PDB file of C-alpha atoms and ligand atoms in Angstrom:
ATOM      1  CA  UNK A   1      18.669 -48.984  25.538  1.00 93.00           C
ATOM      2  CA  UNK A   2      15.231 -47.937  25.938  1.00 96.00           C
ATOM      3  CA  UNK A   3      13.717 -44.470  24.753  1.00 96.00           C
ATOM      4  CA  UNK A   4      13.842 -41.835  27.667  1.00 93.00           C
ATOM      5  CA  UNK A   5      10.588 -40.124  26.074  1.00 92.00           C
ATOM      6  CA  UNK A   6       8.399 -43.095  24.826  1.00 92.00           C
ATOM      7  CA  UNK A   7      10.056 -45.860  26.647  1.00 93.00           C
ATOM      8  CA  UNK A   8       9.984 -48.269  24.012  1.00 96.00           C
ATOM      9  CA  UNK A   9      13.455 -49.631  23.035  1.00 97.00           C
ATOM     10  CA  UNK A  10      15.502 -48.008  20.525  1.00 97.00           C
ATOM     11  CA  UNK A  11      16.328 -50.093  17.622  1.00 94.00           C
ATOM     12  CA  UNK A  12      17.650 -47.656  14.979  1.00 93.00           C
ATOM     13  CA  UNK A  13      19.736 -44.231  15.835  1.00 95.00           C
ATOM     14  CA  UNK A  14      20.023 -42.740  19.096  1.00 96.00           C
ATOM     15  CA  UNK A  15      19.516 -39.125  19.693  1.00 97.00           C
ATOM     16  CA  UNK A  16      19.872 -36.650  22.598  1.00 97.00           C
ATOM     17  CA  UNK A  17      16.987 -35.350  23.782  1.00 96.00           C
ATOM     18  CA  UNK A  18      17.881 -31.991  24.446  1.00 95.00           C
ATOM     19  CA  UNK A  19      16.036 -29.758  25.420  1.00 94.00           C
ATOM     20  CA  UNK A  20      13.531 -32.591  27.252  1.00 94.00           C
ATOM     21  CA  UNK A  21      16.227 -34.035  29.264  1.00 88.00           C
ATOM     22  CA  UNK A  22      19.274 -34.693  28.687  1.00 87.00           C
ATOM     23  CA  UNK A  23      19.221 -38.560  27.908  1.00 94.00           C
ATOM     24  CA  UNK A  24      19.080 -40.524  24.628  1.00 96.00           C
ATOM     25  CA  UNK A  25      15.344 -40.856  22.634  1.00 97.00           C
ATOM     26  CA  UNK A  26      14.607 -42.827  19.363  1.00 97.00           C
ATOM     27  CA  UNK A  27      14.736 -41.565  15.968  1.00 97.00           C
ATOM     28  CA  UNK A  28      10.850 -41.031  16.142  1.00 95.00           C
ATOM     29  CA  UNK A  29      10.995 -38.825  18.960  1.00 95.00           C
ATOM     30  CA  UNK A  30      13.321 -37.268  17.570  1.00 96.00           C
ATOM     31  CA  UNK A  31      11.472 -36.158  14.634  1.00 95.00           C
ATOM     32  CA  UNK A  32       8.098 -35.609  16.293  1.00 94.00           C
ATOM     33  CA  UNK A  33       8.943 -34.137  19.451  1.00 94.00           C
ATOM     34  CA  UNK A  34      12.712 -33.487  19.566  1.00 96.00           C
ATOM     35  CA  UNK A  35      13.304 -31.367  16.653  1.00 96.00           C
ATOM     36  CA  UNK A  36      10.049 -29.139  16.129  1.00 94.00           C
ATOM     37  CA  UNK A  37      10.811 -28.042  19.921  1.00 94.00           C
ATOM     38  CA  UNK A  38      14.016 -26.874  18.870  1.00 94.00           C
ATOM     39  CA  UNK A  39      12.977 -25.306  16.306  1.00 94.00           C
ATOM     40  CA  UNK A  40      10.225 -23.276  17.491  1.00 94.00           C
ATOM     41  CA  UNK A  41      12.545 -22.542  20.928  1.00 91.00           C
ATOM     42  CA  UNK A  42      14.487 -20.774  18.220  1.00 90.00           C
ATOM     43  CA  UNK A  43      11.722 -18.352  18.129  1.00 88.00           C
ATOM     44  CA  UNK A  44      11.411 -18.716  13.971  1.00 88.00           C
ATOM     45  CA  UNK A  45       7.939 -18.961  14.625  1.00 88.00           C
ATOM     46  CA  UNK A  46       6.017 -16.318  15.347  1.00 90.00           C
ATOM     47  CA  UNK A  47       2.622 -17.111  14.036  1.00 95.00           C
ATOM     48  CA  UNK A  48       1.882 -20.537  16.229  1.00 96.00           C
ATOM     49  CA  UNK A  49       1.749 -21.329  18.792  1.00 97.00           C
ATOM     50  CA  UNK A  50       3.068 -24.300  20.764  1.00 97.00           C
ATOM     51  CA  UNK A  51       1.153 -26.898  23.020  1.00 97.00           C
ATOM     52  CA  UNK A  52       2.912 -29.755  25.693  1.00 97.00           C
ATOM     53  CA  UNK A  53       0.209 -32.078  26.437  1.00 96.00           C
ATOM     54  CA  UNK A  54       0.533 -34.317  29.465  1.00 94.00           C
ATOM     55  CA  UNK A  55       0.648 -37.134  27.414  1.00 91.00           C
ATOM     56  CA  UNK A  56       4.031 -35.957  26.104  1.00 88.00           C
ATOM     57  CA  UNK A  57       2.926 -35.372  22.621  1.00 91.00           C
ATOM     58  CA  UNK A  58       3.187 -31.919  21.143  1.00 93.00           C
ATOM     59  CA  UNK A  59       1.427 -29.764  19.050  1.00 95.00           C
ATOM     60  CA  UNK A  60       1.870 -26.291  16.949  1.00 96.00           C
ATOM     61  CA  UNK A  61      -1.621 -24.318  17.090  1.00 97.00           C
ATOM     62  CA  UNK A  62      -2.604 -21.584  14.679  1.00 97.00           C
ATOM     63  CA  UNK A  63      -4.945 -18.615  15.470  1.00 97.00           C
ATOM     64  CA  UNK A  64      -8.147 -18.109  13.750  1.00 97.00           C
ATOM     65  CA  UNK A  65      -7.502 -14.822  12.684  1.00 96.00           C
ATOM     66  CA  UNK A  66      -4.348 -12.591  12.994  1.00 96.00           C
ATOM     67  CA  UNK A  67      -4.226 -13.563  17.004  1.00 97.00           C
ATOM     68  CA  UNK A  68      -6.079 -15.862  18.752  1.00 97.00           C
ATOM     69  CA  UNK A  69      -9.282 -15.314  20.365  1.00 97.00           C
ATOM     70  CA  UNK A  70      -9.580 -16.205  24.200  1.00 97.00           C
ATOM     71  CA  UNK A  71     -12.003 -18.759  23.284  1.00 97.00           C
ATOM     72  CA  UNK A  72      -9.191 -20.726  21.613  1.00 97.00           C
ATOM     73  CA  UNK A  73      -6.917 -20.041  24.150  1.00 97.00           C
ATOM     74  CA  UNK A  74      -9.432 -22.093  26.776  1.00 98.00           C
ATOM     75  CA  UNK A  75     -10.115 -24.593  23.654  1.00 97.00           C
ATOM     76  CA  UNK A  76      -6.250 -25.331  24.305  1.00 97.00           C
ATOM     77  CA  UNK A  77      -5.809 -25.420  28.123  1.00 97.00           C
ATOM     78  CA  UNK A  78      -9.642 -27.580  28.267  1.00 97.00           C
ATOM     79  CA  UNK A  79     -10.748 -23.780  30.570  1.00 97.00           C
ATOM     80  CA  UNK A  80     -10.214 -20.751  32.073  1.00 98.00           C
ATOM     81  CA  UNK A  81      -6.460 -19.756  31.266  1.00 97.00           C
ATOM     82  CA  UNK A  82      -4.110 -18.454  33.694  1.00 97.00           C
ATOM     83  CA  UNK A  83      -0.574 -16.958  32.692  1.00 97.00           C
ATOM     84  CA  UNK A  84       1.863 -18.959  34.238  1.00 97.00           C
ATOM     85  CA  UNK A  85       4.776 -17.055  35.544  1.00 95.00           C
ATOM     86  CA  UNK A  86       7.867 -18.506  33.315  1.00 94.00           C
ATOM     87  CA  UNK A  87       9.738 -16.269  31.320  1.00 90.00           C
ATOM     88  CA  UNK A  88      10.270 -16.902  27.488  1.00 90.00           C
ATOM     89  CA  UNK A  89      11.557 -13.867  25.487  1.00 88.00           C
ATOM     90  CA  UNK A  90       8.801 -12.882  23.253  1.00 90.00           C
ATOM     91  CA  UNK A  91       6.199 -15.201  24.397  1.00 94.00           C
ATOM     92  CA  UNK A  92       3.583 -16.329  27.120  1.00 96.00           C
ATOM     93  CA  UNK A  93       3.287 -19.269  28.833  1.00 97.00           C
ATOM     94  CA  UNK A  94      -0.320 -20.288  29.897  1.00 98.00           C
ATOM     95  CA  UNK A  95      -2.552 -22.754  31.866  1.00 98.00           C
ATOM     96  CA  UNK A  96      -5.350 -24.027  33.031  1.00 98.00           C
ATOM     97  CA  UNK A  97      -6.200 -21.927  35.846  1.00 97.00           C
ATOM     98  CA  UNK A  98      -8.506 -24.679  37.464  1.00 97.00           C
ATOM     99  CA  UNK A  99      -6.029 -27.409  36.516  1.00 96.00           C
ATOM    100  CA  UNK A 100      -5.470 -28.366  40.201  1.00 95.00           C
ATOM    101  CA  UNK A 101      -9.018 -28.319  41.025  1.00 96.00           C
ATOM    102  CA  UNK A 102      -9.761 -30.434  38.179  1.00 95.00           C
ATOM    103  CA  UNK A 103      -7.251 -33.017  38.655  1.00 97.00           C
ATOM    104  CA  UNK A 104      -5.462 -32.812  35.784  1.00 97.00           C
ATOM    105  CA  UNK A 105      -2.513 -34.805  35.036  1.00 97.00           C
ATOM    106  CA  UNK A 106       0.469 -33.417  35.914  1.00 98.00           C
ATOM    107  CA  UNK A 107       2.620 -32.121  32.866  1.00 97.00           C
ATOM    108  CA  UNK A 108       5.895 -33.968  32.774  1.00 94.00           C
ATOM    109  CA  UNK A 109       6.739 -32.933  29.297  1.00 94.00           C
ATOM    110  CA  UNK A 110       6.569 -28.746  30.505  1.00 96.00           C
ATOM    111  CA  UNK A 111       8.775 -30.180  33.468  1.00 95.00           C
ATOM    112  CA  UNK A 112      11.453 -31.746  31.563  1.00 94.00           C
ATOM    113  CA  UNK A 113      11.886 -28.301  29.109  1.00 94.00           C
ATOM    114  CA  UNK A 114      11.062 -25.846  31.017  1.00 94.00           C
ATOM    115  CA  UNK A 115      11.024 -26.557  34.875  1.00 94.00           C
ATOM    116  CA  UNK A 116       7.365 -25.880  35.230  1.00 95.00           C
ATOM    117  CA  UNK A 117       5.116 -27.599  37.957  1.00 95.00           C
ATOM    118  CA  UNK A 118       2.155 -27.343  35.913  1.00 97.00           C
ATOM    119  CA  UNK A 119      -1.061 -29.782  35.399  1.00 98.00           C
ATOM    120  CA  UNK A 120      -2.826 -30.010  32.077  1.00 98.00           C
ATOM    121  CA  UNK A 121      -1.926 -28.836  28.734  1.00 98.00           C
ATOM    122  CA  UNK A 122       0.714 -25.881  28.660  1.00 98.00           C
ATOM    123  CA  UNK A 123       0.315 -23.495  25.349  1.00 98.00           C
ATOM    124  CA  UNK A 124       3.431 -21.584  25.058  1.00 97.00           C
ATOM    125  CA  UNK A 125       2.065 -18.371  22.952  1.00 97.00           C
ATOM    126  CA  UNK A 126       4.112 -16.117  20.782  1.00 95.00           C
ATOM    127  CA  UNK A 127       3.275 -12.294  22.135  1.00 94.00           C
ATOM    128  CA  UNK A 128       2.793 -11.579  18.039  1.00 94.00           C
ATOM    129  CA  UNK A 129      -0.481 -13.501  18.098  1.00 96.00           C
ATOM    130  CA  UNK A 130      -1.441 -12.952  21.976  1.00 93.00           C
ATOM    131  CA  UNK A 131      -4.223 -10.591  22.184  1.00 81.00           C
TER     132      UNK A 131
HETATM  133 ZN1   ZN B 201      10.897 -42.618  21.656  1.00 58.80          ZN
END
């Protein structure tokens, strides 16, 4: 059975990957990708923010300061940001308004979790540390 994240066959455990998809991942996806979106889906955190690359990897980002500035907003959509219109209680979803233009890669990763038909990175932004 091979990985429905990484591809690469799974040699150890299996785990669903809920919420990207619905199919089995590897015990590495699992723990990098699997689980912290779970968690922060909970909504325990409330002072990062979370990033979907189009590479599939993920990232938690922390603001500066108390919030983040709209310079590191662009720093984490690579320009000017746009809100995207998907609703998540209690936070905002943005990306790169230019993304199309720019021929960015499409974002199969925001897909899988959340539906989206987005390009480029997608920063999913707790409104606690949105300015
Ligand atoms: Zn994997």
């Amino acid at each position: 059975m091979t990985c429905s994240l990484c591809n690469k066959e799974i040699l150890g455990d299996s785990h669903n990957a809920h919420p990207i998809g619905n199919e089995e991942c590897c015990s590495e996806c699992n723990s990098s990708r699997v689980i912290p979106l779970r968690l922060f889906l909970s909504g325990i955190y409330q002072n990062k923010a979370l990033v979907l690359n189009p590479d599939n990897s993920i990232a938690f980002i922390k603001p500066r300061g108390t919030a983040f500035e709209l310079d590191e907003l662009q720093e984490q959509v690579k320009g000017y940001i746009e809100v995207y219109p998907l609703r998540i209680p209690r936070h905002i979803v943005l990306v790169n308004e230019e993304g199309l233009i720019h021929n960015m890669e499409f974002n199969n990763l925001a897909s899988r979790v959340f539906g989206m038909k987005a390009v480029g990175p997608v920063m999913i932004c707790p409104e606690a540390i949105f300015e």
